[in-house]
Amino acid sequence: MKNLKKINSLTSSVGWLVLIPLAIFILSYFLQLSLVLPLFILACAVYLRFSFRQIPNLFLYLGLLLTLLTFTAYTIVKYSTVSYYYIPVASAAMLVALLFNDRGLVFLISVISSLLVGIIAGNNFHLSMVFLLGSLTAGGMVFGARRRAQILKAGFFCGLVQFFTPILLNPTKEFLLYHKFLTAYALPLIGNGIICASIVAVTLPIFEFLFKVLTNISLLELADFNHPILKKMILEAPGTYHHSLTVGNLAEAAADGIDANSLLARVGSYYH
């Protein structure tokens, strides 16, 4: 019976690994995108399958994020006159950092999303480098964030890093004195960071619901003593309330000792 379950699981995984790149190959062909895209996605899918087994359905979750990003990038590149620098690539890295709390995964999604958008934009290496450094900055700064203000701060610094990256890629006087430098580079790149942070702040609860995970921000909202359940416990069962506080402090200290999620342990103790 166990062997049968393993075979079914392996068959299901192989099915996703084959079907999704095949669908991307067909889509890339009709949309006249680079046909290296399906091979790139397949390589990433295989790596995810064998390196992040501890997160169920991870490939599907990241696939959804990358699909939304691909649709946005393709729409901007093909059907609008908006600068490519407005594509909100860093939002994917920020969401992954907040939802999955894994630095390796943040680095991976930053590389994947940046290269993906660069390929869609006509194999634009400079664009990929700009978004890669911005995504790494934003993803790193929101890692373990407990306040929404940290998301906005990360977006601001992401914009600054993205702004300086083209300058480092083109360290010439002609580039810096370009008469449209402000509107072509400065405003889009700095604004992009703010846009990414805004997208993350608005959509985070949606992705928490879809992916069935709780971020530190949501846990802190549950830990607020103005929460209806906690207020009711304080008024109607003060003994239970003080007991929960004590258990929460003990659980938090124990979680810190073993490098676990101390906030999750504390909030879980409040509601146990």
Short mmCIF file of N, CA, C and O in Angstrom, two decimals, residues 27-85:
data_model
loop_
_atom_site.label_atom_id
_atom_site.label_comp_id
_atom_site.label_asym_id
_atom_site.label_seq_id
_atom_site.Cartn_x
_atom_site.Cartn_y
_atom_site.Cartn_z
N LEU A 27 2.48 27.71 -25.48
CA LEU A 27 2.14 29.12 -25.30
C LEU A 27 3.25 30.02 -25.85
O LEU A 27 2.97 31.02 -26.52
N SER A 28 4.51 29.65 -25.57
CA SER A 28 5.65 30.45 -26.05
C SER A 28 5.69 30.48 -27.58
O SER A 28 6.00 31.51 -28.18
N TYR A 29 5.36 29.34 -28.18
CA TYR A 29 5.38 29.25 -29.65
C TYR A 29 4.35 30.20 -30.27
O TYR A 29 4.66 30.95 -31.21
N PHE A 30 3.14 30.19 -29.73
CA PHE A 30 2.08 31.02 -30.30
C PHE A 30 2.25 32.50 -29.96
O PHE A 30 1.83 33.36 -30.72
N LEU A 31 2.89 32.79 -28.81
CA LEU A 31 3.11 34.19 -28.42
C LEU A 31 4.43 34.72 -28.96
O LEU A 31 4.80 35.87 -28.71
N GLN A 32 5.16 33.87 -29.70
CA GLN A 32 6.44 34.24 -30.31
C GLN A 32 7.48 34.66 -29.27
O GLN A 32 8.24 35.61 -29.45
N LEU A 33 7.50 33.92 -28.16
CA LEU A 33 8.51 34.13 -27.13
C LEU A 33 9.65 33.15 -27.35
O LEU A 33 9.52 32.17 -28.10
N SER A 34 10.77 33.38 -26.69
CA SER A 34 11.92 32.49 -26.82
C SER A 34 11.54 31.08 -26.37
O SER A 34 10.96 30.89 -25.30
N LEU A 35 11.91 30.08 -27.19
CA LEU A 35 11.58 28.70 -26.87
C LEU A 35 12.52 28.11 -25.82
O LEU A 35 12.38 26.94 -25.45
N VAL A 36 13.49 28.91 -25.35
CA VAL A 36 14.32 28.46 -24.24
C VAL A 36 13.55 28.55 -22.93
O VAL A 36 13.93 27.96 -21.92
N LEU A 37 12.45 29.30 -22.96
CA LEU A 37 11.65 29.51 -21.75
C LEU A 37 11.13 28.20 -21.15
O LEU A 37 11.28 27.98 -19.94
N PRO A 38 10.55 27.28 -21.93
CA PRO A 38 10.07 26.02 -21.34
C PRO A 38 11.20 25.19 -20.73
O PRO A 38 11.02 24.58 -19.67
N LEU A 39 12.37 25.19 -21.37
CA LEU A 39 13.51 24.45 -20.83
C LEU A 39 13.96 25.04 -19.50
O LEU A 39 14.29 24.32 -18.55
N PHE A 40 13.95 26.36 -19.42
CA PHE A 40 14.31 27.07 -18.19
C PHE A 40 13.34 26.73 -17.07
O PHE A 40 13.73 26.42 -15.94
N ILE A 41 12.04 26.75 -17.39
CA ILE A 41 11.02 26.42 -16.40
C ILE A 41 11.13 24.97 -15.94
O ILE A 41 10.98 24.65 -14.76
N LEU A 42 11.41 24.07 -16.88
CA LEU A 42 11.57 22.65 -16.54
C LEU A 42 12.73 22.44 -15.58
O LEU A 42 12.62 21.69 -14.60
N ALA A 43 13.86 23.10 -15.85
CA ALA A 43 15.03 22.98 -14.97
C ALA A 43 14.71 23.48 -13.57
O ALA A 43 15.07 22.86 -12.56
N CYS A 44 14.00 24.60 -13.49
CA CYS A 44 13.60 25.16 -12.19
C CYS A 44 12.63 24.23 -11.47
O CYS A 44 12.71 24.04 -10.25
N ALA A 45 11.71 23.64 -12.23
CA ALA A 45 10.72 22.74 -11.64
C ALA A 45 11.37 21.50 -11.03
O ALA A 45 11.03 21.07 -9.92
N VAL A 46 12.35 20.94 -11.75
CA VAL A 46 13.06 19.76 -11.24
C VAL A 46 13.83 20.11 -9.98
O VAL A 46 13.82 19.37 -8.98
N TYR A 47 14.48 21.28 -9.99
CA TYR A 47 15.23 21.71 -8.80
C TYR A 47 14.31 21.90 -7.60
O TYR A 47 14.61 21.46 -6.48
N LEU A 48 13.16 22.54 -7.82
CA LEU A 48 12.20 22.75 -6.74
C LEU A 48 11.67 21.43 -6.20
O LEU A 48 11.51 21.25 -4.99
N ARG A 49 11.40 20.50 -7.11
CA ARG A 49 10.82 19.21 -6.71
C ARG A 49 11.73 18.45 -5.76
O ARG A 49 11.27 17.82 -4.81
N PHE A 50 13.04 18.53 -5.99
CA PHE A 50 13.96 17.73 -5.19
C PHE A 50 14.67 18.50 -4.08
O PHE A 50 15.30 17.90 -3.22
N SER A 51 14.56 19.84 -4.08
CA SER A 51 15.27 20.64 -3.08
C SER A 51 14.36 21.22 -2.01
O SER A 51 14.83 21.61 -0.95
N PHE A 52 13.06 21.31 -2.27
CA PHE A 52 12.14 21.91 -1.31
C PHE A 52 10.95 20.99 -1.07
O PHE A 52 9.79 21.40 -1.17
N ARG A 53 11.24 19.75 -0.73
CA ARG A 53 10.18 18.76 -0.52
C ARG A 53 9.36 19.06 0.73
O ARG A 53 8.24 18.56 0.87
N GLN A 54 9.92 19.85 1.66
CA GLN A 54 9.23 20.09 2.93
C GLN A 54 8.04 21.03 2.78
O GLN A 54 7.25 21.18 3.71
N ILE A 55 7.90 21.68 1.62
CA ILE A 55 6.78 22.60 1.40
C ILE A 55 5.84 21.97 0.37
O ILE A 55 6.16 21.94 -0.82
N PRO A 56 4.69 21.44 0.80
CA PRO A 56 3.76 20.78 -0.13
C PRO A 56 3.24 21.76 -1.19
O PRO A 56 3.00 22.94 -0.91
N ASN A 57 3.07 21.26 -2.42
CA ASN A 57 2.49 22.03 -3.53
C ASN A 57 3.27 23.30 -3.86
O ASN A 57 2.71 24.24 -4.44
N LEU A 58 4.55 23.34 -3.50
CA LEU A 58 5.35 24.55 -3.71
C LEU A 58 5.41 24.93 -5.19
O LEU A 58 5.29 26.11 -5.54
N PHE A 59 5.58 23.93 -6.05
CA PHE A 59 5.69 24.22 -7.49
C PHE A 59 4.43 24.89 -8.02
O PHE A 59 4.49 25.82 -8.83
N LEU A 60 3.27 24.44 -7.53
CA LEU A 60 2.01 25.04 -7.97
C LEU A 60 1.88 26.47 -7.45
O LEU A 60 1.41 27.36 -8.16
N TYR A 61 2.29 26.69 -6.19
CA TYR A 61 2.20 28.03 -5.62
C TYR A 61 3.10 29.01 -6.37
O TYR A 61 2.66 30.11 -6.76
N LEU A 62 4.35 28.61 -6.58
CA LEU A 62 5.27 29.48 -7.31
C LEU A 62 4.84 29.62 -8.77
O LEU A 62 5.03 30.68 -9.37
N GLY A 63 4.26 28.55 -9.30
CA GLY A 63 3.75 28.61 -10.67
C GLY A 63 2.68 29.67 -10.83
O GLY A 63 2.64 30.39 -11.82
N LEU A 64 1.82 29.78 -9.82
CA LEU A 64 0.78 30.81 -9.85
C LEU A 64 1.39 32.20 -9.83
O LEU A 64 1.00 33.08 -10.62
N LEU A 65 2.36 32.43 -8.93
CA LEU A 65 3.02 33.74 -8.85
C LEU A 65 3.72 34.08 -10.16
O LEU A 65 3.60 35.21 -10.66
N LEU A 66 4.44 33.11 -10.72
CA LEU A 66 5.18 33.36 -11.96
C LEU A 66 4.24 33.55 -13.15
O LEU A 66 4.55 34.31 -14.07
N THR A 67 3.10 32.86 -13.13
CA THR A 67 2.12 33.04 -14.20
C THR A 67 1.56 34.46 -14.19
O THR A 67 1.43 35.11 -15.24
N LEU A 68 1.22 34.94 -13.00
CA LEU A 68 0.72 36.32 -12.87
C LEU A 68 1.78 37.33 -13.31
O LEU A 68 1.47 38.31 -14.00
N LEU A 69 3.04 37.08 -12.91
CA LEU A 69 4.12 37.97 -13.30
C LEU A 69 4.35 37.94 -14.81
O LEU A 69 4.54 38.98 -15.45
N THR A 70 4.31 36.73 -15.39
CA THR A 70 4.51 36.59 -16.84
C THR A 70 3.41 37.30 -17.61
O THR A 70 3.69 38.00 -18.61
N PHE A 71 2.17 37.15 -17.17
CA PHE A 71 1.05 37.82 -17.83
C PHE A 71 1.22 39.34 -17.77
O PHE A 71 1.02 40.04 -18.77
N THR A 72 1.61 39.85 -16.59
CA THR A 72 1.81 41.29 -16.43
C THR A 72 2.94 41.79 -17.32
O THR A 72 2.80 42.81 -18.01
N ALA A 73 4.06 41.06 -17.32
CA ALA A 73 5.22 41.46 -18.13
C ALA A 73 4.89 41.43 -19.62
O ALA A 73 5.22 42.36 -20.36
N TYR A 74 4.23 40.37 -20.05
CA TYR A 74 3.90 40.24 -21.47
C TYR A 74 2.94 41.34 -21.91
O TYR A 74 3.08 41.91 -23.00
N THR A 75 1.97 41.67 -21.05
CA THR A 75 1.01 42.73 -21.38
C THR A 75 1.71 44.08 -21.52
O THR A 75 1.44 44.84 -22.46
N ILE A 76 2.63 44.37 -20.59
CA ILE A 76 3.35 45.64 -20.63
C ILE A 76 4.27 45.70 -21.85
O ILE A 76 4.35 46.72 -22.55
N VAL A 77 4.96 44.60 -22.14
CA VAL A 77 5.92 44.58 -23.25
C VAL A 77 5.21 44.66 -24.60
O VAL A 77 5.63 45.40 -25.50
N LYS A 78 4.12 43.92 -24.76
CA LYS A 78 3.48 43.79 -26.08
C LYS A 78 2.36 44.80 -26.34
O LYS A 78 2.12 45.19 -27.48
N TYR A 79 1.65 45.19 -25.30
CA TYR A 79 0.41 45.95 -25.54
C TYR A 79 0.36 47.33 -24.88
O TYR A 79 -0.71 47.93 -24.80
N SER A 80 1.46 47.82 -24.37
CA SER A 80 1.43 49.14 -23.75
C SER A 80 2.70 49.91 -24.08
O SER A 80 3.69 49.33 -24.55
N THR A 81 2.66 51.18 -23.83
CA THR A 81 3.83 52.04 -24.03
C THR A 81 4.52 52.34 -22.71
O THR A 81 5.44 53.16 -22.66
N VAL A 82 4.09 51.66 -21.65
CA VAL A 82 4.68 51.87 -20.33
C VAL A 82 6.10 51.31 -20.33
O VAL A 82 6.39 50.29 -20.96
N SER A 83 7.00 51.97 -19.61
CA SER A 83 8.38 51.52 -19.52
C SER A 83 8.46 50.12 -18.93
O SER A 83 7.73 49.77 -18.00
N TYR A 84 9.39 49.30 -19.46
CA TYR A 84 9.60 47.96 -18.92
C TYR A 84 9.99 48.00 -17.45
O TYR A 84 9.79 47.03 -16.71
N TYR A 85 10.57 49.12 -17.03
CA TYR A 85 11.03 49.24 -15.65
C TYR A 85 9.89 49.30 -14.63
O TYR A 85 10.14 49.28 -13.42
#
